[in-house]
Short mmCIF file of N, CA, C and O in Angstrom, two decimals:
data_model
loop_
_atom_site.label_atom_id
_atom_site.label_comp_id
_atom_site.label_asym_id
_atom_site.label_seq_id
_atom_site.Cartn_x
_atom_site.Cartn_y
_atom_site.Cartn_z
N MET A 48 29.28 -39.89 49.78
CA MET A 48 27.92 -39.52 49.45
C MET A 48 27.09 -40.79 49.37
O MET A 48 27.53 -41.80 48.83
N HIS A 49 25.94 -40.73 49.89
CA HIS A 49 25.02 -41.87 49.91
C HIS A 49 24.48 -42.09 48.49
O HIS A 49 24.10 -41.14 47.82
N PRO A 50 24.40 -43.37 48.02
CA PRO A 50 23.95 -43.64 46.65
C PRO A 50 22.54 -43.12 46.37
O PRO A 50 22.25 -42.68 45.27
N SER A 51 21.65 -43.13 47.33
CA SER A 51 20.28 -42.66 47.09
C SER A 51 20.25 -41.15 46.88
O SER A 51 19.41 -40.63 46.17
N LEU A 52 21.18 -40.42 47.50
CA LEU A 52 21.25 -38.98 47.29
C LEU A 52 21.71 -38.64 45.88
O LEU A 52 21.20 -37.71 45.26
N SER A 53 22.65 -39.38 45.36
CA SER A 53 23.11 -39.11 44.00
C SER A 53 22.03 -39.45 42.99
O SER A 53 21.87 -38.76 41.99
N VAL A 54 21.27 -40.49 43.24
CA VAL A 54 20.16 -40.84 42.36
C VAL A 54 19.09 -39.77 42.43
O VAL A 54 18.54 -39.34 41.41
N LEU A 55 18.81 -39.29 43.64
CA LEU A 55 17.83 -38.23 43.83
C LEU A 55 18.28 -36.95 43.14
O LEU A 55 17.50 -36.29 42.46
N SER A 56 19.54 -36.62 43.28
CA SER A 56 20.09 -35.43 42.64
C SER A 56 20.04 -35.57 41.12
O SER A 56 19.68 -34.63 40.39
N LEU A 57 20.38 -36.73 40.63
CA LEU A 57 20.34 -37.00 39.20
C LEU A 57 18.91 -36.93 38.68
O LEU A 57 18.63 -36.35 37.62
N THR A 58 17.98 -37.47 39.45
CA THR A 58 16.57 -37.45 39.06
C THR A 58 16.07 -36.02 38.98
O THR A 58 15.38 -35.64 38.02
N ARG A 59 16.42 -35.18 39.98
CA ARG A 59 16.02 -33.78 39.96
C ARG A 59 16.61 -33.07 38.75
O ARG A 59 15.94 -32.28 38.07
N SER A 60 17.86 -33.33 38.47
CA SER A 60 18.52 -32.71 37.31
C SER A 60 17.82 -33.12 36.02
O SER A 60 17.61 -32.30 35.12
N LEU A 61 17.46 -34.40 35.93
CA LEU A 61 16.76 -34.87 34.73
C LEU A 61 15.38 -34.23 34.61
O LEU A 61 14.95 -33.87 33.50
N ILE A 62 14.69 -34.05 35.72
CA ILE A 62 13.36 -33.43 35.69
C ILE A 62 13.48 -31.98 35.25
O ILE A 62 12.71 -31.51 34.40
N VAL A 63 14.46 -31.25 35.81
CA VAL A 63 14.67 -29.86 35.41
C VAL A 63 15.02 -29.78 33.94
O VAL A 63 14.50 -28.94 33.19
N ALA A 64 15.91 -30.66 33.49
CA ALA A 64 16.31 -30.67 32.08
C ALA A 64 15.12 -31.00 31.19
O ALA A 64 14.94 -30.39 30.12
N TRP A 65 14.29 -31.95 31.61
CA TRP A 65 13.11 -32.32 30.82
C TRP A 65 12.13 -31.14 30.71
O TRP A 65 11.60 -30.86 29.64
N LYS A 66 11.93 -30.41 31.81
CA LYS A 66 11.02 -29.26 31.79
C LYS A 66 11.55 -28.18 30.84
O LYS A 66 10.79 -27.58 30.08
N LYS A 67 12.87 -27.93 30.89
CA LYS A 67 13.46 -26.95 29.98
C LYS A 67 13.31 -27.40 28.53
O LYS A 67 13.00 -26.62 27.65
N PHE A 68 13.53 -28.71 28.31
CA PHE A 68 13.41 -29.26 26.97
C PHE A 68 11.97 -29.11 26.46
O PHE A 68 11.74 -28.69 25.33
N LYS A 69 11.00 -29.44 27.32
CA LYS A 69 9.59 -29.32 26.92
C LYS A 69 9.24 -27.87 26.60
O LYS A 69 8.52 -27.60 25.65
N MET A 70 9.78 -26.93 27.39
CA MET A 70 9.48 -25.53 27.13
C MET A 70 10.08 -25.11 25.79
O MET A 70 9.44 -24.42 25.01
N LYS A 71 11.29 -25.57 25.50
CA LYS A 71 11.91 -25.23 24.22
C LYS A 71 11.12 -25.84 23.07
O LYS A 71 10.90 -25.21 22.05
N VAL A 72 10.69 -27.07 23.24
CA VAL A 72 9.92 -27.75 22.19
C VAL A 72 8.58 -27.05 21.99
O VAL A 72 8.17 -26.81 20.86
N SER A 73 7.93 -26.65 23.08
CA SER A 73 6.63 -25.98 22.92
C SER A 73 6.82 -24.61 22.29
O SER A 73 6.01 -24.19 21.47
N ASN A 74 7.89 -23.90 22.65
CA ASN A 74 8.16 -22.61 22.00
C ASN A 74 8.45 -22.80 20.52
O ASN A 74 8.00 -22.02 19.68
N LEU A 75 9.18 -23.84 20.20
CA LEU A 75 9.48 -24.13 18.81
C LEU A 75 8.20 -24.50 18.05
O LEU A 75 8.00 -24.06 16.91
N ALA A 76 7.34 -25.25 18.69
CA ALA A 76 6.07 -25.61 18.05
C ALA A 76 5.22 -24.37 17.79
O ALA A 76 4.63 -24.23 16.71
N VAL A 77 5.16 -23.47 18.75
CA VAL A 77 4.40 -22.22 18.57
C VAL A 77 5.00 -21.42 17.42
O VAL A 77 4.28 -20.88 16.58
N PHE A 78 6.32 -21.36 17.35
CA PHE A 78 6.98 -20.65 16.26
C PHE A 78 6.58 -21.24 14.90
O PHE A 78 6.24 -20.51 13.97
N PHE A 79 6.63 -22.57 14.79
CA PHE A 79 6.29 -23.19 13.51
C PHE A 79 4.82 -22.98 13.15
O PHE A 79 4.50 -22.78 11.98
N VAL A 80 3.95 -22.99 14.12
CA VAL A 80 2.53 -22.75 13.84
C VAL A 80 2.35 -21.32 13.34
O VAL A 80 1.68 -21.09 12.33
N LEU A 81 2.96 -20.35 14.03
CA LEU A 81 2.84 -18.96 13.59
C LEU A 81 3.46 -18.77 12.21
O LEU A 81 2.90 -18.08 11.36
N PHE A 82 4.60 -19.38 11.98
CA PHE A 82 5.26 -19.28 10.68
C PHE A 82 4.36 -19.84 9.58
O PHE A 82 4.21 -19.24 8.52
N SER A 83 3.73 -20.97 9.86
CA SER A 83 2.85 -21.59 8.87
C SER A 83 1.65 -20.71 8.57
O SER A 83 1.28 -20.52 7.41
N VAL A 84 1.05 -20.16 9.61
CA VAL A 84 -0.12 -19.30 9.42
C VAL A 84 0.25 -18.06 8.62
O VAL A 84 -0.46 -17.68 7.68
N LEU A 85 1.36 -17.45 8.96
CA LEU A 85 1.78 -16.25 8.24
C LEU A 85 2.15 -16.56 6.80
O LEU A 85 1.90 -15.77 5.90
N SER A 86 2.74 -17.72 6.57
CA SER A 86 3.07 -18.10 5.20
C SER A 86 1.83 -18.28 4.35
O SER A 86 1.76 -17.83 3.22
N VAL A 87 0.82 -18.93 4.92
CA VAL A 87 -0.45 -19.12 4.21
C VAL A 87 -1.11 -17.77 3.97
O VAL A 87 -1.65 -17.51 2.89
N ALA A 88 -1.05 -16.89 4.95
CA ALA A 88 -1.65 -15.56 4.79
C ALA A 88 -0.97 -14.81 3.66
O ALA A 88 -1.63 -14.14 2.87
N ASN A 89 0.35 -14.90 3.57
CA ASN A 89 1.06 -14.23 2.49
C ASN A 89 0.66 -14.77 1.14
O ASN A 89 0.48 -14.03 0.19
N VAL A 90 0.54 -16.07 1.04
CA VAL A 90 0.16 -16.68 -0.23
C VAL A 90 -1.25 -16.27 -0.61
O VAL A 90 -1.53 -15.94 -1.75
N SER A 91 -2.16 -16.29 0.36
CA SER A 91 -3.54 -15.94 0.03
C SER A 91 -3.70 -14.47 -0.28
O SER A 91 -4.62 -14.08 -0.96
N MET A 92 -2.80 -13.63 0.23
CA MET A 92 -2.89 -12.21 -0.03
C MET A 92 -2.20 -11.81 -1.33
O MET A 92 -2.35 -10.70 -1.79
N ALA A 93 -1.45 -12.71 -1.89
CA ALA A 93 -0.76 -12.41 -3.13
C ALA A 93 -1.78 -12.21 -4.24
O ALA A 93 -2.76 -12.93 -4.35
N GLN A 94 -1.54 -11.20 -5.07
CA GLN A 94 -2.46 -10.88 -6.15
C GLN A 94 -2.26 -11.84 -7.31
O GLN A 94 -1.14 -12.04 -7.76
N ILE A 95 -3.32 -12.41 -7.79
CA ILE A 95 -3.28 -13.28 -8.95
C ILE A 95 -3.94 -12.51 -10.09
O ILE A 95 -5.13 -12.23 -10.05
N CYS A 96 -3.12 -12.13 -11.05
CA CYS A 96 -3.63 -11.39 -12.20
C CYS A 96 -4.12 -12.38 -13.25
O CYS A 96 -3.33 -13.14 -13.81
N ASN A 97 -5.41 -12.38 -13.48
CA ASN A 97 -6.00 -13.29 -14.45
C ASN A 97 -7.12 -12.53 -15.17
O ASN A 97 -8.21 -12.36 -14.63
N PRO A 98 -6.85 -12.07 -16.39
CA PRO A 98 -7.86 -11.29 -17.10
C PRO A 98 -9.14 -12.08 -17.38
O PRO A 98 -10.20 -11.48 -17.58
N LEU A 99 -9.07 -13.40 -17.36
CA LEU A 99 -10.28 -14.20 -17.60
C LEU A 99 -11.30 -14.01 -16.48
O LEU A 99 -12.50 -14.25 -16.69
N LEU A 100 -10.83 -13.59 -15.31
CA LEU A 100 -11.77 -13.32 -14.21
C LEU A 100 -12.68 -12.14 -14.54
O LEU A 100 -13.73 -11.96 -13.92
N LEU A 101 -12.28 -11.34 -15.51
CA LEU A 101 -13.07 -10.16 -15.88
C LEU A 101 -14.07 -10.45 -17.00
O LEU A 101 -14.67 -9.53 -17.54
N ASN A 102 -14.29 -11.71 -17.34
CA ASN A 102 -15.27 -12.07 -18.37
C ASN A 102 -16.66 -11.48 -18.12
O ASN A 102 -17.32 -11.06 -19.06
N PRO A 103 -17.13 -11.43 -16.86
CA PRO A 103 -18.45 -10.82 -16.64
C PRO A 103 -18.49 -9.33 -17.01
O PRO A 103 -19.58 -8.76 -17.14
N CYS A 104 -17.34 -8.71 -17.21
CA CYS A 104 -17.28 -7.29 -17.56
C CYS A 104 -17.15 -7.07 -19.07
O CYS A 104 -17.08 -5.92 -19.52
N LEU A 105 -17.10 -8.13 -19.83
CA LEU A 105 -16.88 -8.00 -21.27
C LEU A 105 -18.01 -7.22 -21.94
O LEU A 105 -17.76 -6.35 -22.78
N GLY A 106 -19.26 -7.50 -21.57
CA GLY A 106 -20.39 -6.78 -22.16
C GLY A 106 -20.31 -5.28 -21.96
O GLY A 106 -20.38 -4.52 -22.93
N PRO A 107 -20.14 -4.82 -20.72
CA PRO A 107 -20.05 -3.37 -20.49
C PRO A 107 -18.83 -2.71 -21.15
O PRO A 107 -18.85 -1.51 -21.37
N THR A 108 -17.78 -3.47 -21.45
CA THR A 108 -16.63 -2.84 -22.14
C THR A 108 -16.91 -2.68 -23.62
O THR A 108 -16.27 -1.86 -24.28
N LYS A 109 -17.86 -3.44 -24.15
CA LYS A 109 -18.20 -3.33 -25.58
C LYS A 109 -19.36 -2.37 -25.81
O LYS A 109 -19.54 -1.87 -26.91
N SER A 110 -20.16 -2.16 -24.78
CA SER A 110 -21.28 -1.22 -24.89
C SER A 110 -21.32 -0.41 -23.61
O SER A 110 -20.52 -0.61 -22.72
N ASP A 111 -22.28 0.48 -23.52
CA ASP A 111 -22.35 1.29 -22.30
C ASP A 111 -23.35 0.71 -21.31
O ASP A 111 -23.92 1.43 -20.50
N SER A 112 -23.53 -0.63 -21.35
CA SER A 112 -24.47 -1.26 -20.42
C SER A 112 -23.92 -1.23 -18.99
O SER A 112 -22.72 -1.11 -18.77
N TYR A 113 -24.83 -1.33 -18.03
CA TYR A 113 -24.43 -1.29 -16.62
C TYR A 113 -23.79 -2.62 -16.22
O TYR A 113 -24.26 -3.69 -16.62
N PRO A 114 -22.73 -2.55 -15.43
CA PRO A 114 -22.06 -3.78 -15.01
C PRO A 114 -22.84 -4.51 -13.92
O PRO A 114 -23.56 -3.89 -13.14
N SER A 115 -22.66 -5.82 -13.88
CA SER A 115 -23.28 -6.62 -12.83
C SER A 115 -22.46 -6.48 -11.54
O SER A 115 -21.32 -6.00 -11.56
N ALA A 116 -23.03 -6.93 -10.45
CA ALA A 116 -22.32 -6.88 -9.16
C ALA A 116 -21.06 -7.74 -9.21
O ALA A 116 -20.02 -7.35 -8.68
N ILE A 117 -21.15 -8.90 -9.86
CA ILE A 117 -19.97 -9.78 -9.93
C ILE A 117 -18.87 -9.13 -10.78
O ILE A 117 -17.69 -9.26 -10.48
N CYS A 118 -19.26 -8.41 -11.81
CA CYS A 118 -18.28 -7.69 -12.63
C CYS A 118 -17.52 -6.69 -11.76
O CYS A 118 -16.29 -6.64 -11.78
N CYS A 119 -18.25 -5.88 -11.00
CA CYS A 119 -17.60 -4.87 -10.16
C CYS A 119 -16.72 -5.50 -9.08
O CYS A 119 -15.63 -5.02 -8.80
N THR A 120 -17.20 -6.59 -8.50
CA THR A 120 -16.41 -7.28 -7.48
C THR A 120 -15.09 -7.79 -8.06
O THR A 120 -14.02 -7.60 -7.48
N ARG A 121 -15.18 -8.41 -9.20
CA ARG A 121 -13.95 -8.93 -9.84
C ARG A 121 -13.05 -7.80 -10.33
O ARG A 121 -11.84 -7.91 -10.27
N LEU A 122 -13.66 -6.74 -10.79
CA LEU A 122 -12.88 -5.59 -11.24
C LEU A 122 -12.09 -4.99 -10.07
O LEU A 122 -10.92 -4.66 -10.21
N ARG A 123 -12.74 -4.91 -8.92
CA ARG A 123 -12.04 -4.40 -7.73
C ARG A 123 -10.90 -5.33 -7.33
O ARG A 123 -9.83 -4.88 -6.95
N SER A 124 -11.12 -6.64 -7.43
CA SER A 124 -10.07 -7.58 -7.05
C SER A 124 -8.91 -7.55 -8.03
O SER A 124 -7.78 -7.84 -7.66
N GLN A 125 -9.18 -7.22 -9.28
CA GLN A 125 -8.14 -7.18 -10.30
C GLN A 125 -7.56 -5.77 -10.49
O GLN A 125 -6.70 -5.56 -11.35
N ARG A 126 -7.97 -4.82 -9.68
CA ARG A 126 -7.50 -3.44 -9.82
C ARG A 126 -5.98 -3.33 -9.83
O ARG A 126 -5.43 -2.60 -10.64
N PRO A 127 -5.24 -4.04 -8.94
CA PRO A 127 -3.78 -3.94 -8.97
C PRO A 127 -3.17 -4.44 -10.28
O PRO A 127 -2.02 -4.14 -10.57
N CYS A 128 -3.94 -5.15 -11.07
CA CYS A 128 -3.42 -5.74 -12.32
C CYS A 128 -3.71 -4.87 -13.54
O CYS A 128 -3.23 -5.18 -14.64
N LEU A 129 -4.49 -3.81 -13.39
CA LEU A 129 -4.93 -3.05 -14.56
C LEU A 129 -3.76 -2.46 -15.34
O LEU A 129 -3.81 -2.42 -16.57
N CYS A 130 -2.71 -2.01 -14.67
CA CYS A 130 -1.55 -1.48 -15.40
C CYS A 130 -0.86 -2.58 -16.20
O CYS A 130 -0.41 -2.35 -17.32
N GLN A 131 -0.80 -3.75 -15.61
CA GLN A 131 -0.22 -4.89 -16.33
C GLN A 131 -1.05 -5.20 -17.57
O GLN A 131 -0.50 -5.45 -18.65
N TYR A 132 -2.36 -5.16 -17.44
CA TYR A 132 -3.24 -5.41 -18.58
C TYR A 132 -3.09 -4.30 -19.63
O TYR A 132 -3.14 -4.56 -20.82
N GLN A 133 -2.89 -3.09 -19.16
CA GLN A 133 -2.74 -1.96 -20.07
C GLN A 133 -1.46 -2.07 -20.90
O GLN A 133 -1.42 -1.64 -22.04
N ARG A 134 -0.42 -2.66 -20.34
CA ARG A 134 0.83 -2.85 -21.07
C ARG A 134 0.80 -4.05 -22.02
O ARG A 134 1.63 -4.17 -22.91
N ASN A 135 -0.17 -4.92 -21.84
CA ASN A 135 -0.29 -6.12 -22.66
C ASN A 135 -0.96 -5.74 -23.99
O ASN A 135 -2.10 -5.27 -24.01
N PRO A 136 -0.26 -5.96 -25.14
CA PRO A 136 -0.85 -5.58 -26.44
C PRO A 136 -2.21 -6.23 -26.72
O PRO A 136 -3.04 -5.64 -27.39
N SER A 137 -2.43 -7.42 -26.20
CA SER A 137 -3.70 -8.11 -26.45
C SER A 137 -4.84 -7.52 -25.64
O SER A 137 -6.00 -7.66 -26.01
N LEU A 138 -4.54 -6.88 -24.52
CA LEU A 138 -5.58 -6.38 -23.63
C LEU A 138 -5.67 -4.85 -23.61
O LEU A 138 -6.63 -4.30 -23.08
N ARG A 139 -4.69 -4.20 -24.16
CA ARG A 139 -4.59 -2.74 -24.11
C ARG A 139 -5.86 -2.04 -24.59
O ARG A 139 -6.34 -1.10 -23.97
N ASN A 140 -6.41 -2.51 -25.71
CA ASN A 140 -7.60 -1.85 -26.27
C ASN A 140 -8.79 -1.92 -25.32
O ASN A 140 -9.61 -1.00 -25.28
N TYR A 141 -8.90 -3.02 -24.56
CA TYR A 141 -10.01 -3.14 -23.61
C TYR A 141 -9.85 -2.14 -22.47
O TYR A 141 -10.79 -1.47 -22.07
N VAL A 142 -8.63 -2.03 -21.94
CA VAL A 142 -8.40 -1.15 -20.79
C VAL A 142 -8.52 0.31 -21.19
O VAL A 142 -9.02 1.14 -20.42
N ASN A 143 -8.08 0.64 -22.41
CA ASN A 143 -8.07 2.04 -22.84
C ASN A 143 -9.37 2.52 -23.48
O ASN A 143 -9.48 3.68 -23.85
N SER A 144 -10.35 1.65 -23.61
CA SER A 144 -11.58 2.06 -24.29
C SER A 144 -12.41 3.01 -23.42
O SER A 144 -12.38 2.94 -22.19
N PRO A 145 -13.17 3.90 -24.06
CA PRO A 145 -14.04 4.82 -23.31
C PRO A 145 -15.07 4.07 -22.46
O PRO A 145 -15.41 4.51 -21.36
N ASN A 146 -15.55 2.94 -22.97
CA ASN A 146 -16.53 2.16 -22.20
C ASN A 146 -15.92 1.59 -20.93
O ASN A 146 -16.60 1.44 -19.92
N THR A 147 -14.62 1.26 -20.98
CA THR A 147 -13.96 0.76 -19.77
C THR A 147 -13.85 1.85 -18.73
O THR A 147 -14.03 1.62 -17.54
N ARG A 148 -13.58 3.07 -19.18
CA ARG A 148 -13.54 4.19 -18.24
C ARG A 148 -14.90 4.37 -17.56
O ARG A 148 -14.99 4.57 -16.35
N LEU A 149 -15.97 4.25 -18.35
CA LEU A 149 -17.31 4.35 -17.81
C LEU A 149 -17.59 3.19 -16.84
O LEU A 149 -18.16 3.38 -15.77
N LEU A 150 -17.19 2.00 -17.23
CA LEU A 150 -17.36 0.81 -16.40
C LEU A 150 -16.65 0.99 -15.06
O LEU A 150 -17.22 0.74 -14.00
N LEU A 151 -15.39 1.42 -15.11
CA LEU A 151 -14.63 1.63 -13.88
C LEU A 151 -15.33 2.67 -13.00
O LEU A 151 -15.45 2.49 -11.78
N SER A 152 -15.81 3.72 -13.61
CA SER A 152 -16.51 4.76 -12.87
C SER A 152 -17.77 4.21 -12.20
O SER A 152 -18.04 4.48 -11.03
N ARG A 153 -18.53 3.43 -12.93
CA ARG A 153 -19.77 2.86 -12.38
C ARG A 153 -19.50 1.86 -11.26
O ARG A 153 -20.34 1.68 -10.38
N CYS A 154 -18.33 1.22 -11.30
CA CYS A 154 -17.96 0.27 -10.24
C CYS A 154 -17.20 0.94 -9.10
O CYS A 154 -16.86 0.28 -8.11
N GLY A 155 -16.93 2.24 -9.25
CA GLY A 155 -16.22 2.94 -8.18
C GLY A 155 -14.74 2.61 -8.13
O GLY A 155 -14.12 2.71 -7.09
N VAL A 156 -14.18 2.21 -9.27
CA VAL A 156 -12.75 1.87 -9.34
C VAL A 156 -12.05 2.98 -10.12
O VAL A 156 -12.44 3.28 -11.25
N PRO A 157 -11.04 3.60 -9.54
CA PRO A 157 -10.35 4.67 -10.27
C PRO A 157 -9.59 4.12 -11.48
O PRO A 157 -9.09 3.00 -11.46
N TYR A 158 -9.55 4.94 -12.53
CA TYR A 158 -8.81 4.53 -13.72
C TYR A 158 -7.34 4.46 -13.36
O TYR A 158 -6.82 5.33 -12.66
N PRO A 159 -6.63 3.42 -13.83
CA PRO A 159 -5.22 3.27 -13.43
C PRO A 159 -4.34 4.39 -13.99
O PRO A 159 -4.49 4.81 -15.12
N ASN A 160 -3.45 4.85 -13.14
CA ASN A 160 -2.48 5.86 -13.55
C ASN A 160 -1.12 5.16 -13.58
O ASN A 160 -0.40 5.11 -12.61
N CYS A 161 -0.81 4.60 -14.75
CA CYS A 161 0.39 3.77 -14.89
C CYS A 161 1.60 4.56 -15.33
O CYS A 161 1.52 5.44 -16.12
#
């Protein structure tokens, strides 16, 4: 076999191997990018229960005053947490009060069925 043919054959093999390697690396990079995006999406979609976010709703829970837009927005965001708040001895009275039922109704949030 002529030496230049073996070099040419080796060069072609290396080029093919390099192309396959690049494709694997690019597929792996795409996988990691998608994994990262989905991980961030999961974290951002996780519910953070923080009763302090409901401070704008404190007035309407003590009286029958109308809630502000920010109160209703935060109440809607904390809706999945209402059962947790209802089980908490420190917060139970707020969640179970008649004014809270009125507040939830005015904000269009159903009363929790825990």
